[in-house]
Amino acid sequence: MAPIRLGLVGVGKIARDQHFPSIAKTDGIELVAAASRSASVDGIENFTTLTEMLAGVELDAVALCTPPQVRHALAHAALAAGKHVLLEKPPGATVSELADLVSLAAQKRLTLFATWHSRFAAGVEPARRWLADRTVRAVRVEWKEDVRHWHPGQAWIWEPGGLGVFDPGINALSIVTRILPLPFFLTEGSLEFPENQQAPIAADLAFTDANGARIEAVFDWRQTGPQTWDIHVDTEDGRLTLSKGGSEMVVDGKPVMSEADSEYAGIYRRFVELVGEGRSDVDVAPLQHVADAFLLGARRIVEAFHDEPNGAA
Ligand code: NAP
């Protein structure tokens, strides 16, 4: 079968760091064009907008790597033009806008893939299999990183719809919703908003499931020094820990070997499969939990955040 001809929109950090190298090493898909307001990419056709790209080059699919606030309009236009669509995480700025895209993709018989890159980390599927027939008693998620290191100058992330600390936190939620055997729901939360920003810098959440398990998640963007992306799950058969963002799995202190692979290579292999099978994959659960946190969480105003520690930006 001829490779899927892909156009990518939004040539920012994630497109350069992960999408371009992963597409290049995936069979069955080929990057033929990019749409960017500011950048141009060597060796492919370049356009300024999605509209120009759709009119100017033959494409089968579009990957959207922009901030979430502008994703729905782009996805709708690409599907309406008959293209399969791959969405970076989070899949949108609201939960409801996804229903519109799911319905349009089904009507047009196109693939819509809402990616959750952390679900492709090496330890996630082994953890899901290990937990599948066990009773979970308690879960502790700690996702703490330095926003200045990971998101320098990204104004959109602090704006409404940018999610703030839930931009990384939703990665943890995408793993927990995948590996736990039962659905769970928020019972209590508190969100800390810098006095000069529209999105939280930290969140403390408590969830439970049908068995009454206590599931806690702490997200914090003020961590300097070593970074923490850990999930601990206590069961009647011992403790499973996923660390380093899901890439390492340990059971009762003993490492469980996982095959190392890049998360984004897994994403593109899955996209090729989905297109081949004529299916979509859209799980809104992680975004729904974030929406619930904004619904139920108490709000605390904390000191202003500036990109430069001296307050210059
Ligand atoms: P970024 O560096 O700010 O890049 C986003 C790009 O989107 C911009 O460079 C810009 O590209 C384009 N864009 C279109 N409309 C825009 C608007 N209104 N405001 C700002 N940019 C706009 O962000 P990123 O880190 O790549 O993140 C993009 C998405 O990937 C986010 O949803 C994020 O959660 C996700 N993601 C990021 C990472 C990471 O480590 N950074 C990891 C996984 C997932 P043009 O100038 O080409 O138009």
Tab-separated table of C-alpha atoms and ligand atoms in Angstrom:
chain	number	residue	atom	x	y	z
A	1	MET	CA	0.000	0.000	0.000
A	2	ALA	CA	1.243	3.525	-0.770
A	3	PRO	CA	2.417	5.417	2.316
A	4	ILE	CA	0.010	7.836	3.990
A	5	ARG	CA	0.878	11.336	2.756
A	6	LEU	CA	0.951	13.485	5.912
A	7	GLY	CA	0.852	17.249	6.413
A	8	LEU	CA	1.764	18.639	9.849
A	9	VAL	CA	0.441	21.878	11.385
A	10	GLY	CA	2.364	23.774	14.115
A	11	VAL	CA	6.132	23.526	13.858
A	12	GLY	CA	7.002	24.030	17.528
A	13	LYS	CA	8.933	22.101	20.169
A	14	ILE	CA	7.078	18.794	19.997
A	15	ALA	CA	6.936	18.710	16.194
A	16	ARG	CA	10.725	19.140	15.981
A	17	ASP	CA	11.716	17.007	18.990
A	18	GLN	CA	9.417	14.030	18.390
A	19	HIS	CA	7.086	14.101	15.370
A	20	PHE	CA	9.636	14.643	12.598
A	21	PRO	CA	12.110	11.923	13.728
A	22	SER	CA	9.312	9.439	14.554
A	23	ILE	CA	7.504	9.900	11.218
A	24	ALA	CA	10.850	9.428	9.421
A	25	LYS	CA	11.362	6.015	11.001
A	26	THR	CA	7.786	4.720	10.643
A	27	ASP	CA	6.863	2.542	7.683
A	28	GLY	CA	3.643	3.392	5.870
A	29	ILE	CA	3.658	7.161	6.459
A	30	GLU	CA	5.563	10.007	4.862
A	31	LEU	CA	5.746	13.701	5.792
A	32	VAL	CA	5.116	15.688	2.616
A	33	ALA	CA	4.162	19.159	3.884
A	34	ALA	CA	4.023	21.492	6.873
A	35	ALA	CA	1.876	24.505	7.700
A	36	SER	CA	3.549	27.033	9.938
A	37	ARG	CA	3.102	30.731	10.624
A	38	SER	CA	6.817	31.183	11.177
A	39	ALA	CA	8.934	28.153	10.277
A	40	SER	CA	9.867	26.277	7.153
A	41	VAL	CA	10.981	22.658	7.116
A	42	ASP	CA	13.702	21.413	4.745
A	43	GLY	CA	12.848	18.802	2.111
A	44	ILE	CA	9.044	19.133	2.151
A	45	GLU	CA	6.443	21.593	0.869
A	46	ASN	CA	5.818	24.551	3.183
A	47	PHE	CA	2.653	26.597	3.653
A	48	THR	CA	1.591	29.295	6.093
A	49	THR	CA	-1.857	27.936	6.959
A	50	LEU	CA	-3.739	24.647	6.919
A	51	THR	CA	-6.129	26.065	4.322
A	52	GLU	CA	-3.251	26.803	1.936
A	53	MET	CA	-1.714	23.382	2.600
A	54	LEU	CA	-5.010	21.581	1.870
A	55	ALA	CA	-5.362	23.518	-1.386
A	56	GLY	CA	-1.710	23.219	-2.412
A	57	VAL	CA	-0.687	19.574	-1.964
A	58	GLU	CA	-2.211	16.064	-2.148
A	59	LEU	CA	-2.562	14.730	1.406
A	60	ASP	CA	-4.196	11.723	3.056
A	61	ALA	CA	-3.782	12.874	6.659
A	62	VAL	CA	-2.988	15.843	8.887
A	63	ALA	CA	-1.150	15.881	12.250
A	64	LEU	CA	-2.017	18.810	14.540
A	65	CYS	CA	0.812	19.920	16.846
A	66	THR	CA	-0.537	23.357	17.782
A	67	PRO	CA	-1.700	24.433	21.240
A	68	PRO	CA	-5.092	22.948	22.196
A	69	GLN	CA	-7.021	26.231	21.960
A	70	VAL	CA	-6.850	26.273	18.143
A	71	ARG	CA	-7.051	22.532	17.532
A	72	HIS	CA	-10.790	22.012	17.004
A	73	ALA	CA	-11.104	24.464	14.110
A	74	LEU	CA	-8.083	22.897	12.377
A	75	ALA	CA	-9.280	19.328	12.962
A	76	HIS	CA	-12.774	20.155	11.721
A	77	ALA	CA	-11.372	21.741	8.542
A	78	ALA	CA	-9.042	18.783	7.870
A	79	LEU	CA	-11.813	16.204	8.371
A	80	ALA	CA	-14.222	18.252	6.260
A	81	ALA	CA	-11.585	18.180	3.502
A	82	GLY	CA	-11.504	14.366	3.695
A	83	LYS	CA	-8.236	13.915	5.644
A	84	HIS	CA	-7.503	11.522	8.505
A	85	VAL	CA	-6.479	13.482	11.613
A	86	LEU	CA	-3.933	12.892	14.379
A	87	LEU	CA	-4.353	15.158	17.419
A	88	GLU	CA	-1.512	15.972	19.835
A	89	LYS	CA	-2.522	15.823	23.476
A	90	PRO	CA	-4.649	17.272	24.997
A	91	PRO	CA	-7.094	16.569	22.158
A	92	GLY	CA	-8.895	19.899	22.579
A	93	ALA	CA	-9.706	22.847	24.770
A	94	THR	CA	-13.093	21.382	25.811
A	95	VAL	CA	-14.508	17.895	26.150
A	96	SER	CA	-17.596	18.652	24.060
A	97	GLU	CA	-15.706	19.785	20.967
A	98	LEU	CA	-14.405	16.213	20.624
A	99	ALA	CA	-17.916	14.824	20.184
A	100	ASP	CA	-18.251	17.062	17.131
A	101	LEU	CA	-14.991	15.738	15.656
A	102	VAL	CA	-15.837	12.097	16.428
A	103	SER	CA	-19.164	12.491	14.694
A	104	LEU	CA	-17.647	14.198	11.618
A	105	ALA	CA	-14.919	11.532	11.325
A	106	ALA	CA	-17.533	8.750	11.495
A	107	GLN	CA	-19.763	10.470	8.939
A	108	LYS	CA	-16.800	10.882	6.545
A	109	ARG	CA	-15.393	7.374	7.298
A	110	LEU	CA	-12.067	8.880	8.351
A	111	THR	CA	-9.653	8.047	11.168
A	112	LEU	CA	-9.486	10.435	14.117
A	113	PHE	CA	-6.679	9.584	16.557
A	114	ALA	CA	-6.513	11.467	19.860
A	115	THR	CA	-2.982	10.599	20.931
A	116	TRP	CA	-1.807	10.228	24.520
A	117	HIS	CA	1.950	9.870	24.122
A	118	SER	CA	2.547	8.716	27.709
A	119	ARG	CA	0.395	5.650	27.060
A	120	PHE	CA	3.158	4.521	24.686
A	121	ALA	CA	5.832	4.618	27.413
A	122	ALA	CA	7.485	1.204	27.797
A	123	GLY	CA	6.068	0.318	31.236
A	124	VAL	CA	2.427	1.211	30.618
A	125	GLU	CA	1.100	-1.910	28.874
A	126	PRO	CA	3.033	-4.280	31.214
A	127	ALA	CA	1.566	-2.345	34.164
A	128	ARG	CA	-1.950	-2.593	32.730
A	129	ARG	CA	-1.582	-6.355	32.291
A	130	TRP	CA	-0.150	-6.790	35.820
A	131	LEU	CA	-3.023	-4.806	37.373
A	132	ALA	CA	-5.809	-6.260	35.221
A	133	ASP	CA	-6.919	-8.971	37.681
A	134	ARG	CA	-5.746	-7.369	40.941
A	135	THR	CA	-7.599	-5.244	43.469
A	136	VAL	CA	-6.190	-1.748	43.744
A	137	ARG	CA	-6.119	-0.348	47.297
A	138	ALA	CA	-4.396	2.991	46.845
A	139	VAL	CA	-2.669	5.032	44.157
A	140	ARG	CA	-0.268	7.950	44.553
A	141	VAL	CA	0.705	10.028	41.515
A	142	GLU	CA	3.513	12.580	41.791
A	143	TRP	CA	4.136	14.632	38.662
A	144	LYS	CA	6.464	17.473	39.580
A	145	GLU	CA	8.603	19.378	37.114
A	146	ASP	CA	10.176	22.742	36.401
A	147	VAL	CA	7.938	24.756	34.077
A	148	ARG	CA	10.777	27.159	33.245
A	149	HIS	CA	12.853	24.272	31.915
A	150	TRP	CA	10.118	22.456	29.941
A	151	HIS	CA	7.906	25.324	28.712
A	152	PRO	CA	10.063	28.450	28.332
A	153	GLY	CA	8.163	31.315	26.728
A	154	GLN	CA	5.011	29.260	25.971
A	155	ALA	CA	2.423	31.978	26.676
A	156	TRP	CA	-0.475	29.797	25.447
A	157	ILE	CA	0.019	27.327	28.284
A	158	TRP	CA	-0.974	29.975	30.875
A	159	GLU	CA	-3.993	31.212	28.924
A	160	PRO	CA	-7.571	29.869	29.227
A	161	GLY	CA	-7.581	26.414	27.626
A	162	GLY	CA	-3.800	26.066	27.993
A	163	LEU	CA	-4.267	23.828	31.065
A	164	GLY	CA	-1.267	25.101	33.072
A	165	VAL	CA	0.150	22.286	35.216
A	166	PHE	CA	-2.454	19.928	33.746
A	167	ASP	CA	-0.516	20.057	30.463
A	168	PRO	CA	1.980	17.570	31.990
A	169	GLY	CA	-0.524	16.320	34.601
A	170	ILE	CA	-2.846	15.035	31.885
A	171	ASN	CA	-0.015	12.704	30.816
A	172	ALA	CA	-0.151	11.070	34.258
A	173	LEU	CA	-3.945	10.877	34.003
A	174	SER	CA	-3.640	9.282	30.569
A	175	ILE	CA	-1.498	6.523	32.116
A	176	VAL	CA	-3.663	5.995	35.211
A	177	THR	CA	-6.874	5.808	33.150
A	178	ARG	CA	-5.160	3.167	30.985
A	179	ILE	CA	-3.644	0.942	33.702
A	180	LEU	CA	-6.250	0.882	36.476
A	181	PRO	CA	-8.782	-1.916	36.105
A	182	LEU	CA	-11.755	0.234	37.249
A	183	PRO	CA	-12.931	3.698	36.236
A	184	PHE	CA	-12.414	6.347	38.931
A	185	PHE	CA	-13.745	9.823	39.651
A	186	LEU	CA	-12.727	13.007	41.453
A	187	THR	CA	-13.991	13.588	45.012
A	188	GLU	CA	-11.903	16.571	46.094
A	189	GLY	CA	-9.308	18.892	44.649
A	190	SER	CA	-7.416	22.101	45.109
A	191	LEU	CA	-5.811	24.161	42.355
A	192	GLU	CA	-3.203	26.901	42.845
A	193	PHE	CA	-3.336	29.799	40.386
A	194	PRO	CA	-0.513	32.377	40.204
A	195	GLU	CA	-2.124	35.785	40.742
A	196	ASN	CA	-1.067	36.913	37.221
A	197	GLN	CA	-2.054	33.763	35.279
A	198	GLN	CA	-5.237	32.109	33.961
A	199	ALA	CA	-4.079	28.516	34.536
A	200	PRO	CA	-2.928	26.610	37.635
A	201	ILE	CA	0.715	26.062	38.592
A	202	ALA	CA	-0.113	23.196	41.005
A	203	ALA	CA	-2.977	20.823	41.788
A	204	ASP	CA	-3.754	18.332	44.528
A	205	LEU	CA	-6.502	15.841	43.615
A	206	ALA	CA	-8.274	12.946	45.314
A	207	PHE	CA	-10.251	10.348	43.348
A	208	THR	CA	-11.957	7.100	44.222
A	209	ASP	CA	-13.353	4.044	42.400
A	210	ALA	CA	-16.227	1.610	42.936
A	211	ASN	CA	-14.149	-0.279	45.554
A	212	GLY	CA	-13.377	2.886	47.505
A	213	ALA	CA	-9.669	2.931	46.573
A	214	ARG	CA	-7.914	6.195	47.458
A	215	ILE	CA	-6.301	7.663	44.346
A	216	GLU	CA	-4.239	10.798	44.928
A	217	ALA	CA	-2.471	12.973	42.395
A	218	VAL	CA	-0.117	15.843	43.088
A	219	PHE	CA	0.971	18.003	40.153
A	220	ASP	CA	3.473	20.815	40.676
A	221	TRP	CA	5.335	22.980	38.191
A	222	ARG	CA	7.673	24.584	40.743
A	223	GLN	CA	10.053	21.642	41.170
A	224	THR	CA	13.677	22.448	40.487
A	225	GLY	CA	16.477	19.847	40.679
A	226	PRO	CA	15.511	16.211	40.031
A	227	GLN	CA	12.135	15.908	38.295
A	228	THR	CA	9.437	13.464	39.438
A	229	TRP	CA	7.053	11.570	37.153
A	230	ASP	CA	6.029	8.615	39.340
A	231	ILE	CA	2.894	6.515	39.857
A	232	HIS	CA	2.666	4.078	42.808
A	233	VAL	CA	-0.159	1.521	42.890
A	234	ASP	CA	-0.732	-0.559	46.045
A	235	THR	CA	-2.551	-3.865	45.581
A	236	GLU	CA	-3.182	-6.928	47.739
A	237	ASP	CA	-0.177	-8.490	45.935
A	238	GLY	CA	2.264	-5.649	46.545
A	239	ARG	CA	3.273	-2.301	45.095
A	240	LEU	CA	3.727	-1.493	41.425
A	241	THR	CA	5.666	1.666	40.585
A	242	LEU	CA	5.883	3.315	37.198
A	243	SER	CA	8.630	5.917	37.178
A	244	LYS	CA	10.253	8.311	34.701
A	245	GLY	CA	6.922	9.061	33.039
A	246	GLY	CA	5.938	5.404	32.637
A	247	SER	CA	9.178	4.210	31.080
A	248	GLU	CA	10.271	2.049	34.040
A	249	MET	CA	8.171	-0.475	35.954
A	250	VAL	CA	9.098	-1.897	39.342
A	251	VAL	CA	7.096	-4.447	41.387
A	252	ASP	CA	7.940	-4.629	45.094
A	253	GLY	CA	11.301	-3.037	44.486
A	254	LYS	CA	12.263	-5.415	41.637
A	255	PRO	CA	12.627	-3.922	38.141
A	256	VAL	CA	10.419	-5.549	35.518
A	257	MET	CA	12.109	-5.384	32.172
A	258	SER	CA	10.300	-3.440	29.470
A	259	GLU	CA	11.239	-3.099	25.852
A	260	ALA	CA	12.562	0.423	25.311
A	261	ASP	CA	10.938	2.322	22.433
A	262	SER	CA	10.109	5.899	21.618
A	263	GLU	CA	6.584	6.955	22.606
A	264	TYR	CA	6.085	8.807	19.318
A	265	ALA	CA	7.248	5.890	17.166
A	266	GLY	CA	4.457	3.928	18.881
A	267	ILE	CA	1.988	6.719	18.132
A	268	TYR	CA	2.771	6.765	14.409
A	269	ARG	CA	2.725	2.960	14.119
A	270	ARG	CA	-0.721	3.009	15.716
A	271	PHE	CA	-1.926	5.789	13.398
A	272	VAL	CA	-0.862	3.764	10.327
A	273	GLU	CA	-2.712	0.734	11.768
A	274	LEU	CA	-5.868	2.743	12.520
A	275	VAL	CA	-5.977	4.253	9.026
A	276	GLY	CA	-5.411	0.789	7.504
A	277	GLU	CA	-8.239	-0.676	9.569
A	278	GLY	CA	-10.561	2.293	8.959
A	279	ARG	CA	-10.944	2.965	12.705
A	280	SER	CA	-10.714	5.907	15.115
A	281	ASP	CA	-9.279	6.008	18.644
A	282	VAL	CA	-10.560	8.839	20.823
A	283	ASP	CA	-10.519	8.438	24.601
A	284	VAL	CA	-11.611	11.609	26.380
A	285	ALA	CA	-11.180	10.202	29.919
A	286	PRO	CA	-7.943	12.096	30.772
A	287	LEU	CA	-9.408	15.412	29.529
A	288	GLN	CA	-12.664	14.714	31.387
A	289	HIS	CA	-10.721	14.345	34.667
A	290	VAL	CA	-9.028	17.697	34.045
A	291	ALA	CA	-12.408	19.300	33.324
A	292	ASP	CA	-13.723	17.762	36.572
A	293	ALA	CA	-10.779	19.249	38.475
A	294	PHE	CA	-11.728	22.701	37.170
A	295	LEU	CA	-15.394	21.980	38.119
A	296	LEU	CA	-14.867	20.679	41.640
A	297	GLY	CA	-11.450	21.928	42.718
A	298	ALA	CA	-11.081	24.703	45.267
A	299	ARG	CA	-9.081	27.632	43.930
A	300	ARG	CA	-6.157	29.247	45.768
A	301	ILE	CA	-4.341	32.309	44.488
A	302	VAL	CA	-0.570	32.077	44.957
A	303	GLU	CA	2.393	34.308	44.131
A	304	ALA	CA	2.770	35.587	40.577
A	305	PHE	CA	4.682	33.464	38.055
A	306	HIS	CA	7.126	35.025	35.595
A	307	ASP	CA	9.090	33.136	32.946
A	308	GLU	CA	12.258	34.787	34.251
A	309	PRO	CA	12.777	34.156	37.990
A	310	ASN	CA	13.562	37.872	38.513
A	311	GLY	CA	10.096	38.793	37.234
A	312	ALA	CA	11.271	40.196	33.905
A	313	ALA	CA	8.766	38.309	31.703
B	1	NAP	P1	5.100	25.177	21.049
B	1	NAP	O1	6.568	24.930	21.064
B	1	NAP	O2	4.575	26.455	21.581
B	1	NAP	O3	4.622	24.931	19.553
B	1	NAP	C1	3.296	25.038	19.164
B	1	NAP	C2	3.266	25.546	17.721
B	1	NAP	O4	1.921	25.643	17.294
B	1	NAP	C3	3.863	26.935	17.570
B	1	NAP	O5	5.257	26.887	17.367
B	1	NAP	C4	3.122	27.448	16.371
B	1	NAP	O6	3.796	26.933	15.241
B	1	NAP	C5	1.793	26.725	16.355
B	1	NAP	N1	0.652	27.576	16.688
B	1	NAP	C6	-0.486	27.691	15.953
B	1	NAP	N2	-1.360	28.498	16.550
B	1	NAP	C7	-0.768	28.932	17.667
B	1	NAP	C8	-1.174	29.807	18.696
B	1	NAP	N3	-2.372	30.415	18.682
B	1	NAP	N4	-0.316	30.029	19.724
B	1	NAP	C9	0.905	29.441	19.753
B	1	NAP	N5	1.330	28.571	18.791
B	1	NAP	C10	0.503	28.338	17.761
B	1	NAP	O7	4.338	24.042	21.842
B	1	NAP	P2	4.711	22.500	21.955
B	1	NAP	O8	5.490	22.279	23.192
B	1	NAP	O9	5.232	22.010	20.689
B	1	NAP	O10	3.249	21.925	22.261
B	1	NAP	C11	2.271	21.761	21.245
B	1	NAP	C12	1.312	20.666	21.697
B	1	NAP	O11	2.081	19.468	21.909
B	1	NAP	C13	0.643	20.988	23.035
B	1	NAP	O12	-0.680	20.540	23.032
B	1	NAP	C14	1.455	20.191	24.048
B	1	NAP	O13	0.690	19.785	25.176
B	1	NAP	C15	1.861	18.980	23.224
B	1	NAP	N6	3.068	18.314	23.713
B	1	NAP	C16	4.199	19.032	24.024
B	1	NAP	C17	5.305	18.371	24.558
B	1	NAP	C18	6.586	19.073	24.907
B	1	NAP	O14	7.484	18.462	25.509
B	1	NAP	N7	6.771	20.341	24.562
B	1	NAP	C19	5.257	16.996	24.783
B	1	NAP	C20	4.110	16.304	24.392
B	1	NAP	C21	3.036	16.975	23.880
B	1	NAP	P3	3.965	27.777	13.919
B	1	NAP	O15	4.792	28.947	14.279
B	1	NAP	O16	4.641	26.762	13.079
B	1	NAP	O17	2.616	28.174	13.399
